[in-house]
Coordinates of C-alpha atoms in Angstrom, one line a residue:
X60 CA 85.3 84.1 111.2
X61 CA 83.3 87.0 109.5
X62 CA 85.9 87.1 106.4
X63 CA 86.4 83.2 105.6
X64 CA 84.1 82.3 102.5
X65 CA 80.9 81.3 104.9
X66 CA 81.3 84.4 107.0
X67 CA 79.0 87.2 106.7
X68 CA 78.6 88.7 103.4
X69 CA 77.6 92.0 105.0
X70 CA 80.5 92.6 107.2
X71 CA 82.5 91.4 103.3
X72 CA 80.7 94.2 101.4
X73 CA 81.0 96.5 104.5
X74 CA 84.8 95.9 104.2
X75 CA 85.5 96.0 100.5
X76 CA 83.6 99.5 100.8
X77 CA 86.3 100.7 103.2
X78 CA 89.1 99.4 100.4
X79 CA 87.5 101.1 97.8
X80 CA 87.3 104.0 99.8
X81 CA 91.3 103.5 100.4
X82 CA 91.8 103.3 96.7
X83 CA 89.8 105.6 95.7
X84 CA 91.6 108.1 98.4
X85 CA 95.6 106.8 98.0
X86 CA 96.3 104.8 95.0
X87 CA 95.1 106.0 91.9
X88 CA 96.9 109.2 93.0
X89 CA 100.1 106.6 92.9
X90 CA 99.5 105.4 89.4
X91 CA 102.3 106.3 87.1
X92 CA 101.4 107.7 83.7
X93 CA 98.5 108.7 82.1
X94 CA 95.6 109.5 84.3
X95 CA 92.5 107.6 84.0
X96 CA 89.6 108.0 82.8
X97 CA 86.4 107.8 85.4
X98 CA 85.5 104.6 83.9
X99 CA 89.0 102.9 84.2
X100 CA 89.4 104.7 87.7
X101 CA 86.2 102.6 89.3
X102 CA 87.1 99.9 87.6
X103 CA 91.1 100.3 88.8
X104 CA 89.9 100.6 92.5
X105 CA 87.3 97.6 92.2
X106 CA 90.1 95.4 90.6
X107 CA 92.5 96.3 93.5
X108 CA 90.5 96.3 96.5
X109 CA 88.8 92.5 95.3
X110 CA 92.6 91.4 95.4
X111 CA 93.2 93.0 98.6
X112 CA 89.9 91.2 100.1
X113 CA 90.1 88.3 98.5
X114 CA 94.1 87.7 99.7
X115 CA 93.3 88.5 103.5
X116 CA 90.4 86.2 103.3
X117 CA 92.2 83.4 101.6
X118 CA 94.8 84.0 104.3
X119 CA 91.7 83.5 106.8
X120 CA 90.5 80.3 105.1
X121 CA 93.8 78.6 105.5
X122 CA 94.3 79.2 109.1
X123 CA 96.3 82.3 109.3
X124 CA 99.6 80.3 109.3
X125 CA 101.7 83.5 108.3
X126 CA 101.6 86.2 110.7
X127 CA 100.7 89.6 109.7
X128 CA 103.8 90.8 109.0
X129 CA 104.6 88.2 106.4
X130 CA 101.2 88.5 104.9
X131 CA 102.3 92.3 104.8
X132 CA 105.9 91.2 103.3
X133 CA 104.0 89.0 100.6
X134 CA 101.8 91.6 99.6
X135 CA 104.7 94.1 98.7
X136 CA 106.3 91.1 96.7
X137 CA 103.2 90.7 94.5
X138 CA 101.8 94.0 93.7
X139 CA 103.0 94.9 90.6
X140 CA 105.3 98.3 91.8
X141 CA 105.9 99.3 87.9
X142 CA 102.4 100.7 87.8
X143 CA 103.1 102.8 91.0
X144 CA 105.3 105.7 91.9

């Protein structure tokens, strides 16, 4: 598969482009609190959108036992809500 870990690295930097796009676009406009500075907003989006990647591909790498829907359902268990409205 292109994601696992000996897939292409192109179609990996191609995709974690796309989810920083995503963050850049829909969550730090989510973030509770105190806006961010430019800095801490790259950062914030680089941060998130390596965890996104680097769960799906994980999820790849051991044989995509969980459907999508319960990779969806883990993800909404894990991401820490408190920072988000």
């Amino acid at each position: 598969m292109l994601l696992s870990t000996n897939g292409s690295l192109e179609v990996q930097n191609d995709i974690r482009k796309v989810l920083q796009q995503y963050g850049r676009k829909y969550l730090v406009k989510q973030l509770k609190g105190e806006s961010l500075t430019p800095l801490e907003e790259h950062y914030f989006v680089i941060y998130y959108s390596n965890a996104a990647f680097s769960v799906m591909q994980e999820w790849i790498n051991r044989g995509q036992k969980e459907t999508p829907e319960e990779m969806m359902k883990i993800l909404d268990a894990i991401v820490p809500r408190e920072f988000f409205q």
